[in-house]
Each structure stands twice: as structure tokens, then as C-alpha cells.
Amino acid sequence: MSCSFGSKIKLTIFGQSHSQAIGCVLDGIPAGIKLDSDRIEAFMARRAPGKNAMSTARAEADKPRIISGVVDGVTCGAPICAIIENSDTRSGDYEKLRILPRPAHSDFAAYMKHNGFNDIRGGGNFSGRMTAPLCFAGAVCTQILESKGIHIGAHIASIGLIDDERFDPVNTEKEHLDSIKAKALPVISDEKGKMMASSVSDARADGDSLGGTVECIVIGLPAGIGDPIFDGMENKISAAVFGIPAVKGIEFGSGFEGSKLKGSENNDAFYSDNEKIKTKTNNHGGILGGITSGMPVIFRCAFKPTPSIAKEQKTVNLATGENETLSVGGRHDPCIVQRAVPCVEAAAAIAIADFII
Amino acid sequence: MSCSFGSKIKLTIFGQSHSQAIGCVLDGIPAGIKLDSDRIEAFMARRAPGKNAMSTARAEADKPRIISGVVDGVTCGAPICAIIENSDTRSGDYEKLRILPRPAHSDFAAYMKHNGFNDIRGGGNFSGRMTAPLCFAGAVCTQILESKGIHIGAHIASIGLIDDERFDPVNTEKEHLDSIKAKALPVISDEKGKMMASSVSDARADGDSLGGTVECIVIGLPAGIGDPIFDGMENKISAAVFGIPAVKGIEFGSGFEGSKLKGSENNDAFYSDNEKIKTKTNNHGGILGGITSGMPVIFRCAFKPTPSIAKEQKTVNLATGENETLSVGGRHDPCIVQRAVPCVEAAAAIAIADFII
Amino acid sequence: MSCSFGSKIKLTIFGQSHSQAIGCVLDGIPAGIKLDSDRIEAFMARRAPGKNAMSTARAEADKPRIISGVVDGVTCGAPICAIIENSDTRSGDYEKLRILPRPAHSDFAAYMKHNGFNDIRGGGNFSGRMTAPLCFAGAVCTQILESKGIHIGAHIASIGLIDDERFDPVNTEKEHLDSIKAKALPVISDEKGKMMASSVSDARADGDSLGGTVECIVIGLPAGIGDPIFDGMENKISAAVFGIPAVKGIEFGSGFEGSKLKGSENNDAFYSDNEKIKTKTNNHGGILGGITSGMPVIFRCAFKPTPSIAKEQKTVNLATGENETLSVGGRHDPCIVQRAVPCVEAAAAIAIADFII
Amino acid sequence: MSCSFGSKIKLTIFGQSHSQAIGCVLDGIPAGIKLDSDRIEAFMARRAPGKNAMSTARAEADKPRIISGVVDGVTCGAPICAIIENSDTRSGDYEKLRILPRPAHSDFAAYMKHNGFNDIRGGGNFSGRMTAPLCFAGAVCTQILESKGIHIGAHIASIGLIDDERFDPVNTEKEHLDSIKAKALPVISDEKGKMMASSVSDARADGDSLGGTVECIVIGLPAGIGDPIFDGMENKISAAVFGIPAVKGIEFGSGFEGSKLKGSENNDAFYSDNEKIKTKTNNHGGILGGITSGMPVIFRCAFKPTPSIAKEQKTVNLATGENETLSVGGRHDPCIVQRAVPCVEAAAAIAIADFII
């Protein structure tokens, strides 16, 4: 415990990769909001598996069935529950993993926590598949935030050693974000995107995998949202983003690079722009003292390479205690970063909605 | 809201830099635990101001007065409240900041949030001073964790461009951590420590400041602690660590560097060591699927350079809307990283205690 | 918000009376517990509608479909989600209630809260139907509590002016509780039960309804469970029990009657019984200072008469603002007390599980 | 755990009867609110001990020292912490109770929970003294509610067998509530008040004690506040009110009496009064489906007689396991109901503030 997030809104995610269904409950959404189901499905389609050579061959329709909280397309104030059926499951793929934990995967830790009663099929509730309901909830929150002029976009900032360009942290526009969402590979530089795709292809061919980073920006947030100490923007966004499997780091604004700078270099000077107070640079990532400054909120997060690889690896047989080797079959993404892009947007949307709704 | 943290234990921090007192309430600590007040004060002394040229000249005794929850040195099961009086306050220093927000400081964001009613004196409850009660709570949790064989240590991993050596993520011992805590400057390499002190000294002389990073390790944690999705070790530790002012990034294990690796490079192979399952490397930072693996938990966090600098900076007068320049007087740390080291340990201790107690 | 309950376990209930489905998510149940689905269904059958002349004619199978958290009948540590499809809905019955709020029903308050966007069909998420997932969760918790020797039973303590006998607050045995659960009407005195059935029958014939009280007892609880002030047994049980629609009061032990006694009459003397400390009376209802004493926990709660009655009543047309009269058609229980009995047990089981699991 | 309450605001109470101090932290109060400290102290004076023959001889100034969250009498958005020093403690009075638990008091349950490490002096954090910080927090919330036109008042509804008159549940005015607050004994009928005082006096003379009930009304609440299921007005008010030691029951509106009525009798007909929809009776206690109806919220709660009595009682020596007798010395209220009146108002104010602020 716990698969719940938020205080003003409350998101609860349930399901396992191979359970009958997965889904979520989103409580606290006000009544009277018209939800655009096409846009919800479009959001979710961006993370859906089976799209291209960069992702798993598992094909799921991933069409959410909203079973409560919405009447004739309009929220009624009751908790919104959406269910996504699990259809294309091949549980047999996973039997041997029960006693041969995959290096860098949750198998071993889950075994120790649950005394071997964890659902090993498809990684159980540790599966990347749990991000489907996260994206559903994020898509709902996104629509509400957009009605308040708040827009969220993300892109692949790097895969392996290939870096994309960076968002302009000061002057990014909604149209730019929309154009990235419309791409098959959500990058700023398509040239870099091709190089990324090629390196993923090489890794797959080699029975290996790649990690990367995602950069996310939130524009249109007014100043004054958030709290100091334990309930700041950074605390809440990071608590949501680490809910995405494989995230191992997060940084806001100039982040780790900023820690190498002098105050006179890293401080963002204020200036007055038509009665609005702004900064010309945005090393603070739109957050000061846990509270929004009115500048875009910007952060990057690090994804480790997919643990499940075909290459032979060393592990231990939990039944015998003997050292063994393992080559992971099944259908796995050689890189999950491109599918993680909408998940990061979703996590940010949920975190921000929890402050604003 | 909210200055509270935790679910099994609940920490509430209160006070402002120049209020009568600051303090905290720590609820959920079991009855019957003997607390060593000397060790609590030693823990807090490591973050106390006024120790050397690297920190502010403000001198506070910072001696906590435990007003509830402890009877004859033993916890009684009632919430533990500790108060630290604020004595050496010079509120006059801050008057002009009410309308001239410091670049990169919380002043402007707090003004916008609270419509100017925020306590501007000393940064109010956004002050680094709020980490004193954090350290009190961390010191209490540390004693409980140590009784279970869990030890936490941190060091300055970098200041500006000077890097310390790194912890051995696999084989770090308690004695090594203790030896760092005993140093005037908590670093592994004293040579690098001297270089850091020198660069801070230069920055101060220049009316400027420096940032840096802190690395923290937790040894002795059993496997199986934590949860997937929203209540994992990374979520909770990051939510606590971002409670320390000036933190702008956090990474676990190989973190951002790991995102550049291949799966075959980043995955930590399991092996059996006398019936215990371990990994020979620790790129996963002791956490898999949000749950401890039994290897040391290791993370680094980035601190921005101190915003308050003597150098002239551009800002906006909130009363007139005019652009102005500002040179921050008062007593400020040219670098807070060395004082942040025990704060990071405290945040980790509180986060872990919330899983374990 | 919020349809969630608990801290160690977390129950989230979703759905509306006429949404596609209703259900719940129960998080925090440990892995490795074998659940007896027959007993879950038997528990739920006790509250199911359509059983006899005392309840609504709406017939729902109310068979829960467990879609996550359980593998081969054993919990896997992931959140347990159960869905109950809504099949026998006649939404047309409710159209006029959108503008003619039923006296004593939630219609008007929900309209005001949700600006008329609330789901009026069947009372939406204010419906007594929401107690079906409550009973599912209660049935799961009950099985876990029983494995620890803790047993919960309830009975109709009164309907209208007819009182059943009371539980023996000191010496009630599990077998007695089981025998009541096996009855068509869960009462201690079958003679009183017949009188109750007769009075409900009269009320129905008269287009009217009746309220009543339920008494609940929890045996086998060890001493020392609970907390003072805001997290005591009384606080938590009452917060759960008021989650059942129509509950308007709760009292523990001697309750309101006890407030008329002298201390010397109401105090329960301690005595030693084979090294165990007990009380010979149980006016304290098994709870002292919010904490269990080791004696049975016993409480009673009051249910108002069903608001929906055929008799003509006065209300206001929300569209026109005119006073009107209303006779509620549709299918409604003339008395919900007998169906509430397992709901009260469920609420108690969930509240106690939240302390113990 | 836990001594915390609320979600939008968060109240944390700390201290023990004989610790250095008691107090509370109230987080979530908006910045910019002017607090009237005289009225806070007047509120607290109504529960202060030592006022008359009906209460303990322990005299405490009970003057709260606000140490954070308020600058020049105005809230600054930081958590408000108030401390009340414990001065007049006579801990020696309690030594024998460590092994001779008082019947009906928390001593035994606390001993079992905390393995004897609980603070036995004055009842530790189970003491009625913990209601002093509750009243502080309630006084703050009351001022905020009053600025929104919401007023709360309570009176002694009964002591022992003497009943006061009841509030008019439909047409009670603020002036009536104020007039009761100004009385030495907060009753509607002074004649009944005299009879109550006389019966308390008799009980004291007899080494005995009395219980009673308190009735509380909240006027000026708009319709539409609250939520169904677990976060309704009844759930939250009851969870707060059971935080007051000695409360054993609570009922809203017609409560237990209403459970004996028919629907046609208990239902409150709606009518239109100058565009506002009201009810002519108020059996629903201002709450429908957990949500306010716009009519006054009204509830009653039952207080058991003070457990600590001079009369000889039977108990068990925890050290020897032998049955013994006990006569409780020290300074105890023969009846706490009159002092509980502002506590009930405070609990209601805090619960309602948590919905509204």
C-alpha cells in the first residue's frame, strides 16, 4: 500500500498485467464537466503498446470503459471508475520468472515483500501496463487543466547517448507541444529522433535495451500554487512521477547542472512585463519555495533501460539458492522512453490537478 | 498546507525564521524507546549555523526543548513535540524584501500565494531554519532505525565544480559513515574538502554563492520494504528530500547516468552469498519496483546555490511595479550544502521510518 | 470527495445506483491470504434486495467479479478490485425527481452540491446500493479478522416501536452470532421478529416506511488496539458506520442511557480471571480512551425510516420554485434495517481491520 | 497515532496532562485573517477548570502562547502553533494508578497498548486537559466561520436525569446562542440549570460523579457542503466529537428517537420561502446524504459520568494480578458536561472548517 495519490483529488490504480482487468478510480472531480472521450483515447493511444518497432508486440486495445462517475458524457460528482480489460495475455511466458528473478526488475523485491505470493505474470502490479490507467486519469485531469489555460507537454529528451534539443523554458507555446504530440516519435528534432530509433533498433537486435530521459513542461500555471516544505510542487510532482515504473531520477529547472553554478549565474532576475512579473531565464523551473512563480514549470526525469533483455544474465534460483543464468523471453519493449512521454504528462497533470481542482 | 509528512508516523513542522519559536510534532513513535538526548543534540549540531566561514553568522543555540511525548527520557506513546526558541533574530534586515523579492528566493512566490501576508522576516516558513526541527525528527528516527541495524550517512558529493569521491554503493560500512560525521566538513576526501572550502571562501569574498550535491546511503535495510506505484521508496524519499529548501533534483542508484546505459550494463546481476541474495553492482540504488532489494539504498540530490547574495541583482518593486536592483544584506550562507548533509540524512530517516515503524 | 476510508488499509467505493457497474478497491490486504468466495457471496446475500416482503422488488444478482488482487483465490498483495454489474435498472422511474426532491432524501442536497449535475437515477452514489461493495470489502476483512479469532455479529435491535432483546455485552459467543446470521430475519427473539415483519408489512400497505436500530458486537479483540483523541475505536467505527446511508446516530456501550447514570453505576469494575483482566459489566462497550479493553466492543446505530414513500408529501419544484406534492413510485424498501445488519457488520470489520492489518 | 484531524485544514494536538506543555498545530488557515485573541481566550475560559463547584480544583491559567503562524495578530499562512504551559501539576497524586487502573478510565487500555510506558500522570494524553488545545483550534476556526455567517452554539442538554429544554432546530438565532455562552452554566432553562448544579453537588458530596448530554447547533451553513459515504458531515463531525474524552454516543437531528418514527412522520417536507428552499421541521438535522441542506445542523452527544470517583471501587493490581479496591483521590470534576460544552462547539467548528476553508 498504497496505490492512491492525491488529497484534493484522489486517484487509486488497481490491476495487474495479467489480471482480468486494470483500471482506476478518480475521486474529487467536480460535477458538470463535459469529458471528450475521443481526446481521452487519443491521449492513451500515445502510450499504447504495439505501435512500432520500438515497443512490445503485445497488442491491447486499451479502450477504457467508464463504469461510473459520468452520465451522458458529463461528470456527475461521483468517483470516476474506468476499466481496461486485459485480453492479450500469455501468462505461460512468465512461469520460470517466479523462481528466477530478472536482474533490475521488481521480481525479487516483490517476492521478498509478498513471500512469493506476488502475481508474477507480466510483472503483476509492477508492470508498465499500470500506466494505462495512469494515462486515463491524466487525460481527464488534462482536460480540466486545459479549460483553465494550463497545458502540459513532454518529449523524449534523450535515448541512450542521443540527446534531443531542449524545450525553451521561458517561451514555449501550446502549439509547439501539440505538434510534438502529433508525431510518431515525440521529439523536437526529427533528425535526433531518427538516430534514437536507429539505436533502439540496434539494441533490440543485440538482445539489449536502452534507457533515456523525458523532459516535461507545464505552461499557463498562475503564480502562487503550492506549499513550502512537504507539499510543494516538486514534492508532489516527484511523488507522482516516481509512480511510473523505471523512473530513477528527477530534476526541476537547472537541476543537477544548476548545482554547479554560482548564485549570480543561477538566480533568475525578475522584470516587469506589462504589469506581470516574469524572469528572463528559468533556472528555477517555475517553482520557488515549492510554489509556482508563474513561469513554466519544467522538469526532466531519468528512465533506466528496460530490465527484461534477451541477452543472457546472471541470477539466482530462489527455489534452490543456486546461481543460474537467464535469458528473458516474452514480449518486452527494448526502450520504454517513447511510451513514457504521455505517462510523464499524465503524472504532472494529476499532481497539478491535486493543487488546483 | 501541508507541513505534515508520513502515514505510519506523522511529522508536522511549524514555525517561521523569526517567529517566537520553531518546532515539530512527531506522532506514531512507539512507547518505551529510550532516547539519547546527547546524540539528538549532536545530530542537530551538524546543521547548526555559525560553525565556520562557510555558513551564516547567525548564532542559535538550537537546543530543542522536548515538551511532550517523553517521560524521564523514554517515549510514552504520545506525540513528541520539540520546540526551539528563536533568539538571535534581526527582523529589520528584511523589511525592504517585502516589496523587493530576491531572485531565486521564495519571496515572490510566497507573496503571490498569500497576497503579501506571508511572514517576510528571515524567509518566514520558507527559511532553511525550518530544517532544524526536521533534523530533530530525523535524529529521533535515526535512533530507532539504528536499533534495527539500519544506518544512514551522507556527505558533500560536490560543491560548485569540485567533486568529492563517491560512496561505495555495495560495501559501505557504518564506521565509514561515522568517520565522515565526525569531520568538520563531511566529505570522503579531505583534499577535495579543502578545495571546496576554498571555493566557497572565494564566492563569499565575491558577494556570490555556490550550490552542490549531497550523496546519501542507507545500509542495513532488509529486502521487501516499500510498495509499487505511488508509495515506493523513491516516491517517499523524494517527497521528504524536496522538503529541504533549495533541493532541485534527486536521483537513485545510477540515476541520470544510468539512463545512458544499455540494459546489459545497468542491470545488476544477482548472486547468492551465503544464502543471502545480493548484487555485485548497485545501479538500482537498492530499490526495485519501489521496494528495497536488501542492497544499500543510495541517492544524490542537487542543491541550487544560495539565492541571497550581496552582488547586485535585478528585481521588481512589488509596490511600484518598477524594475529595480537589489543587493541582499543580512547574514546568509554562501553555500548551504555542508549544513544540508544532516538534513538529507534526516529526510531519509523519516521517510524510511514511515515504512518501518 | 471522498469515497475512501482507512489508513492501513484503504477502501475506495465507486459507482452509482444506475451506472454500468458499482464496486470497490481494497488496498493494503497482505499477500498470501486465501479468500473463501462462497462466504463472501453468503455475506453479500444477507443484504441483497428482493429477498422478502420487507425489501425492494429490484432483483440484482449482486455477484461480485474480482478483477484484480487475487490469483487462484489467494491475495497477491495488489489492490483487490471487485465489480458488481448493474442490470435491473429502470431509470425512467426517477426522471421527475430531478426537479421534485424527495423529502428526507439526498436529492436536494446533492442538487445543491453538484448544481444539478448529480446522477439522479436511483439516488446516484447516495443510493443504499452503494452498500453492496461495502459488504464485499467487509466480507474480505471479516475473513481476515476471523483468522485472528475476531468475530463480528449484528442484529436488528428495533424496528419502529418493536425492540428485540439485547446482546449480552459480556458473554456473547460466536455460535450465537452465527445462528442469527442464518435466520431470514436477523433477530435474537423470533417472536419480536414476527412483530417487526408485521409492522413493516403494515407500513408498506399504508404507503409508509419504518426506521430502526442495529446492535453490533465484536468479540475476540485483544486489549490495546486504538488510539486516543482522533484515531480511537469510536472515531473510526463511527466514521465508517455513518458511511451507510440513513444512519443518524451511534452509541457505544451504555451510550445515551449511560449518560444518565452515576459514575459508581456506570463504571465497570475490573477483576482478574485466570490472569486475564476483565470487567463484569460492559458499560464502556469494550473501549476506554479510544482503545480496546479486551471486552467485547458493542455499539448500536439508528436508521431513519426510508425517505421514499408512496404517501403524498410536500416538496418544491426546483425548476419553478413552486410548492408541489409528491408520491414516490419506483421500488423502495419500506424498511432497510434488516438489510442494514450486514452493512453494519461490514463497516465495523473495515474499521477494525484498519487498526489490525 | 494519530492525534491529527482534517484534510483541508490539519489539526495536530500534542501534550500530556503533566508534560511541560500541551498545545496544537493548526495548518491550512489562509493568510491575512485577523485573529481576535481576546475572543480566543474567552472561548477557552469557558472550558477552563476551577471555575465553580462543578469542576476540578486544579487551576490553570490556560493562556495560549501563539508561537508561530501569526504576525502582528494576522495569520501569515504558516501553521499556527499554540502552547499552553502546564503549571499546576501534582504528579504524586497518580503514582498508585500506574498499577491500579481506575474503572472506566483509560489507564488499563493505555497500559496494554503501551506496555506500561504510557504517561500515567494526570491521565497522560488521555486527559480531558487535551481539550484545551482543541478549544484553541476551535476558537480560531469559529472566528473564520463567523466571518462567513456561520455560528455555532451548544448547551447542556442534560446532566444525570435532569433535562434542559431543547434548541429550536429550525429557528434558533445567533443572539440566543450568545446569551447561553454568557451564562455561568450554559443551559437554556436556568431553573433546570440550578437543578443540575444541585445534583452535581450531591454527587460530589457522595464521592460520586454524573454524566450528561450536550446539544449543539450550527446555523448559517449553506446547502451543498459535505460528501456522501465516508466524507459526509455526520462522519466528520462524529470523528471530531469522539475526540473529546468521555463521549460515548452522538445523534443527528431526530437521531435515535427518529428511528422509532414512520417515514411520513420523520420526513421533513420542503417548502419555498422567498426563493430559498427550507423545511418546516428539522428531523434530518440539517444533513441529507452527508451534505448540508441549508437548515441548521443539530446534534447531541452523550458523556459518560466522570470515571474518577472517591467512592471505593474494585480493580486489579497490575503488578500482582490481585483484586484490590481503589478510592481515587486527586482533583477531579464530579461532572465534566458543563466544561464539555465549548469542546463540542470546538469539535464542530473544526469539522466544518475542514469542509469550508
XYZ file of N, CA, C and O in Angstrom, chain D residues 117-219:
412
model
N 4.392 1.847 29.409
C 5.217 3.047 29.223
C 4.382 4.317 29.052
O 4.918 5.392 28.855
N 3.061 4.181 29.057
C 2.220 5.372 28.944
C 2.455 6.308 30.132
O 2.825 5.870 31.215
N 2.234 7.578 29.878
C 2.392 8.587 30.935
C 1.141 8.554 31.806
O 0.076 8.992 31.400
N 1.277 8.016 33.003
C 0.107 7.822 33.867
C -0.289 9.112 34.580
O -1.437 9.286 35.006
N 0.627 10.047 34.661
C 0.382 11.288 35.432
C -0.794 12.078 34.831
O -0.731 12.520 33.697
N -1.831 12.211 35.589
C -2.978 13.001 35.136
C -3.724 12.402 33.966
O -4.493 13.078 33.296
N -3.452 11.132 33.688
C -4.110 10.507 32.544
C -3.339 10.694 31.246
O -3.793 10.286 30.180
N -2.164 11.315 31.350
C -1.302 11.461 30.177
C -1.996 12.174 29.039
O -2.633 13.213 29.237
N -1.904 11.636 27.838
C -2.558 12.297 26.703
C -3.985 11.787 26.520
O -4.609 12.052 25.502
N -4.510 11.093 27.510
C -5.918 10.716 27.535
C -6.714 11.700 28.399
O -7.919 11.569 28.532
N -6.018 12.651 28.949
C -6.642 13.565 29.898
C -7.629 14.505 29.217
O -7.436 14.916 28.068
N -8.652 14.874 29.951
C -9.576 15.896 29.478
C -8.860 17.227 29.229
O -9.354 18.077 28.492
N -7.687 17.344 29.814
C -6.901 18.563 29.605
C -6.527 18.760 28.128
O -6.286 19.884 27.695
N -6.490 17.677 27.354
C -6.161 17.792 25.923
C -7.224 18.577 25.161
O -7.016 18.953 24.014
N -8.355 18.821 25.813
C -9.369 19.620 25.127
C -9.057 21.113 25.162
O -9.722 21.891 24.472
N -8.056 21.512 25.937
C -7.681 22.941 25.920
C -7.148 23.330 24.530
O -7.631 24.289 23.931
N -6.164 22.612 23.984
C -5.755 22.969 22.612
C -6.870 22.737 21.587
O -6.938 23.467 20.588
N -7.724 21.751 21.831
C -8.876 21.585 20.934
C -9.703 22.866 20.907
O -10.132 23.324 19.836
N -9.924 23.443 22.087
C -10.710 24.674 22.146
C -9.960 25.833 21.501
O -10.575 26.706 20.884
N -8.645 25.867 21.652
C -7.894 26.923 20.959
C -8.163 26.839 19.455
O -8.522 27.821 18.809
N -7.997 25.638 18.913
C -8.196 25.458 17.467
C -9.637 25.762 17.091
O -9.920 26.381 16.058
N -10.557 25.329 17.937
C -11.960 25.599 17.669
C -12.262 27.088 17.692
O -13.050 27.590 16.885
N -11.616 27.799 18.590
C -11.843 29.248 18.679
C -11.343 29.943 17.418
O -11.986 30.877 16.912
N -10.211 29.485 16.897
C -9.692 30.072 15.655
C -10.659 29.781 14.509
O -11.036 30.688 13.749
N -11.070 28.528 14.391
C -11.983 28.151 13.298
C -13.310 28.902 13.426
O -13.907 29.316 12.426
N -13.775 29.048 14.654
C -15.033 29.749 14.890
C -14.995 31.168 14.337
O -15.954 31.634 13.713
N -13.878 31.853 14.547
C -13.781 33.227 14.036
C -13.861 33.261 12.518
O -14.459 34.167 11.932
N -13.249 32.270 11.894
C -13.278 32.236 10.425
C -14.690 31.916 9.948
O -15.205 32.541 9.017
N -15.322 30.955 10.612
C -16.691 30.599 10.221
C -17.630 31.783 10.428
O -18.515 32.039 9.604
N -17.456 32.492 11.518
C -18.349 33.621 11.788
C -18.231 34.695 10.719
O -19.214 35.360 10.382
N -17.019 34.841 10.173
C -16.861 35.844 9.110
C -17.633 35.427 7.858
O -17.854 36.238 6.962
N -18.033 34.159 7.802
C -18.844 33.666 6.693
C -20.309 33.503 7.100
O -21.098 32.857 6.388
N -20.653 34.023 8.278
C -22.048 33.974 8.714
C -22.460 32.652 9.335
O -23.649 32.389 9.502
N -21.486 31.828 9.705
C -21.794 30.528 10.306
C -21.530 30.616 11.808
O -20.430 30.989 12.222
N -22.532 30.294 12.597
C -22.417 30.419 14.050
C -22.727 29.092 14.726
O -23.629 28.370 14.301
N -21.999 28.793 15.771
C -22.121 27.517 16.468
C -22.394 27.772 17.935
O -21.737 28.610 18.555
N -23.339 27.049 18.478
C -23.587 27.157 19.902
C -23.991 25.811 20.463
O -24.504 24.953 19.739
N -23.762 25.635 21.758
C -24.139 24.380 22.410
C -24.650 24.686 23.809
O -24.478 25.800 24.321
N -25.305 23.711 24.384
C -25.734 23.855 25.773
C -25.769 22.485 26.414
O -25.735 21.462 25.722
N -25.822 22.493 27.722
C -26.005 21.237 28.448
C -27.432 20.767 28.185
O -28.385 21.434 28.595
N -27.585 19.644 27.512
C -28.941 19.149 27.252
C -29.456 18.327 28.420
O -30.666 18.211 28.621
N -28.514 17.736 29.162
C -28.932 17.005 30.369
C -27.710 16.755 31.236
O -26.584 16.678 30.740
N -27.963 16.684 32.544
C -26.967 16.143 33.467
C -27.712 15.127 34.307
O -28.765 15.436 34.884
N -27.186 13.921 34.330
C -27.902 12.860 35.036
C -29.318 12.758 34.507
O -29.536 12.602 33.305
N -30.283 12.899 35.396
C -31.680 12.728 34.986
C -32.383 14.056 34.709
O -33.573 14.085 34.405
N -31.635 15.162 34.826
C -32.244 16.488 34.625
C -32.046 16.927 33.167
O -30.914 17.089 32.717
N -33.136 17.125 32.459
C -33.050 17.588 31.074
C -33.248 19.088 30.980
O -34.156 19.638 31.605
N -32.421 19.738 30.165
C -32.673 21.128 29.790
C -33.724 21.121 28.676
O -34.093 20.066 28.142
N -34.243 22.292 28.331
C -35.047 22.396 27.112
C -34.164 22.118 25.903
O -32.957 22.054 26.017
N -34.807 21.959 24.757
C -34.045 21.715 23.541
C -33.947 22.993 22.705
O -34.807 23.858 22.778
N -32.898 23.065 21.873
C -32.839 24.121 20.866
C -34.022 23.980 19.913
O -34.465 22.858 19.606
N -34.527 25.102 19.423
C -35.456 25.067 18.301
C -34.618 24.708 17.073
O -33.745 25.470 16.667
N -34.857 23.533 16.474
C -33.956 23.090 15.399
C -34.146 23.858 14.099
O -33.367 23.687 13.169
N -35.173 24.687 14.026
C -35.480 25.402 12.791
C -35.130 26.882 12.892
O -34.539 27.449 11.970
N -35.456 27.493 14.015
C -35.375 28.963 14.088
C -34.465 29.505 15.188
O -34.766 30.536 15.784
N -33.407 28.834 15.496
C -32.509 29.369 16.522
C -31.653 30.506 15.937
O -31.157 30.415 14.826
N -31.497 31.571 16.736
C -30.752 32.749 16.282
C -29.416 32.863 17.022
O -29.260 32.384 18.140
N -28.491 33.564 16.402
C -27.164 33.797 16.985
C -27.274 34.436 18.378
O -26.525 34.076 19.297
N -28.213 35.364 18.553
C -28.307 36.064 19.835
C -28.629 35.081 20.962
O -28.125 35.213 22.082
N -29.475 34.118 20.659
C -29.805 33.105 21.669
C -28.547 32.317 22.049
O -28.306 32.055 23.234
N -27.756 31.954 21.052
C -26.524 31.206 21.332
C -25.566 32.049 22.171
O -24.952 31.554 23.121
N -25.440 33.317 21.812
C -24.553 34.200 22.579
C -24.995 34.317 24.025
O -24.161 34.350 24.942
N -26.307 34.381 24.221
C -26.786 34.557 25.595
C -26.462 33.334 26.449
O -26.161 33.459 27.639
N -26.502 32.162 25.838
C -26.146 30.952 26.593
C -24.662 30.942 26.920
O -24.245 30.570 28.021
N -23.837 31.360 25.946
C -22.389 31.383 26.187
C -22.027 32.320 27.341
O -21.016 32.124 28.006
N -22.843 33.338 27.542
C -22.533 34.326 28.587
C -22.893 33.831 29.985
O -22.495 34.430 30.985
N -23.650 32.708 30.056
C -24.096 32.226 31.366
C -22.989 31.451 32.077
O -22.134 30.825 31.430
N -23.037 31.482 33.414
C -22.091 30.671 34.188
C -22.313 29.191 33.883
O -21.355 28.421 33.749
N -23.567 28.798 33.754
C -23.888 27.425 33.385
C -24.627 27.479 32.042
O -25.718 28.053 31.954
N -24.032 26.918 30.999
C -24.606 27.085 29.664
C -25.839 26.205 29.433
O -25.751 25.122 28.871
N -26.987 26.700 29.882
C -28.254 25.996 29.711
C -29.271 26.968 29.122
O -29.088 28.184 29.180
N -30.349 26.409 28.592
C -31.438 27.274 28.113
C -32.297 27.694 29.299
O -32.568 28.862 29.502
N -32.677 26.710 30.092
C -33.529 26.985 31.249
C -32.677 27.107 32.511
O -32.097 26.127 32.976
N -32.634 28.293 33.070
C -31.813 28.484 34.269
C -32.337 27.671 35.443
O -31.575 27.240 36.312
N -33.630 27.456 35.434
C -34.216 26.652 36.502
C -33.664 25.226 36.452
O -33.242 24.649 37.452
N -33.634 24.677 35.242
C -33.064 23.344 35.094
C -31.576 23.368 35.444
O -31.046 22.404 36.002
N -30.931 24.469 35.108
C -29.512 24.604 35.440
C -29.265 24.498 36.936
O -28.332 23.836 37.384
N -30.139 25.148 37.691
C -29.987 25.067 39.150
C -30.153 23.636 39.646
O -29.440 23.170 40.525
N -31.126 22.939 39.058
C -31.328 21.542 39.455
C -30.102 20.691 39.092
O -29.692 19.811 39.853
N -29.529 20.989 37.939
C -28.322 20.248 37.557
C -27.191 20.516 38.546
O -26.519 19.587 39.009
N -26.973 21.783 38.862
C -25.883 22.139 39.782
C -26.076 21.447 41.117
O -25.119 20.957 41.736
N -27.311 21.386 41.511
C -27.608 20.744 42.793
C -27.322 19.248 42.739
O -26.741 18.672 43.662
N -27.673 18.621 41.634
C -27.430 17.171 41.559
C -25.941 16.874 41.450
O -25.459 15.857 41.962
N -25.179 17.755 40.796
C -23.725 17.557 40.747
C -23.145 17.714 42.140
O -22.266 16.952 42.567
N -23.650 18.705 42.835
C -23.175 18.951 44.187
C -23.433 17.730 45.075
O -22.569 17.308 45.849
N -24.593 17.152 44.910
C -24.918 15.936 45.678
C -23.978 14.791 45.327
O -23.519 14.050 46.194
N -23.729 14.649 44.023
C -22.864 13.552 43.594
C -21.469 13.722 44.187
O -20.865 12.779 44.696
N -20.967 14.962 44.128
C -19.641 15.215 44.689
C -19.604 14.884 46.181
O -18.681 14.190 46.643
N -20.606 15.334 46.869
C -20.654 15.083 48.309
C -20.670 13.583 48.590
O -20.142 13.105 49.593
N -21.220 12.858 47.658
C -21.353 11.408 47.813
C -20.122 10.670 47.273
O -20.123 9.440 47.200
N -19.090 11.428 46.865
C -17.908 10.783 46.271
C -18.228 10.153 44.943
O -17.582 9.187 44.530
N -19.201 10.685 44.277
C -19.653 10.073 43.017
C -19.580 11.102 41.888
O -19.058 12.205 42.067
N -20.074 10.758 40.723
C -19.999 11.667 39.577
C -21.239 11.493 38.716
O -22.003 10.548 38.884
N -21.417 12.420 37.771
C -22.564 12.364 36.868
C -22.129 12.556 35.422
O -21.133 13.229 35.154
N -22.911 11.983 34.502
C -22.710 12.226 33.079
C -23.787 13.143 32.548
O -24.509 13.783 33.308
N -23.898 13.198 31.248
C -24.920 14.051 30.665
C -24.800 14.121 29.163
O -24.055 13.349 28.547
N -25.558 15.031 28.587
C -25.519 15.195 27.136
C -25.345 16.677 26.785
O -25.704 17.552 27.571
N -24.794 16.910 25.626
C -24.640 18.268 25.112
C -25.332 18.324 23.758
O -25.202 17.400 22.945
N -26.081 19.393 23.538
C -26.717 19.600 22.241
C -26.010 20.759 21.543
O -25.726 21.777 22.180
N -25.754 20.615 20.286
C -25.001 21.626 19.540
C -25.737 21.961 18.249
O -26.286 21.068 17.588
N -25.748 23.229 17.896
C -26.421 23.656 16.669
C -25.484 24.550 15.860
O -24.692 25.308 16.425
N -25.541 24.401 14.564
C -24.736 25.218 13.657
C -25.702 25.928 12.722
O -26.433 25.271 11.968
N -25.715 27.242 12.781
C -26.637 27.990 11.920
C -25.852 28.780 10.872
O -24.687 29.114 11.070
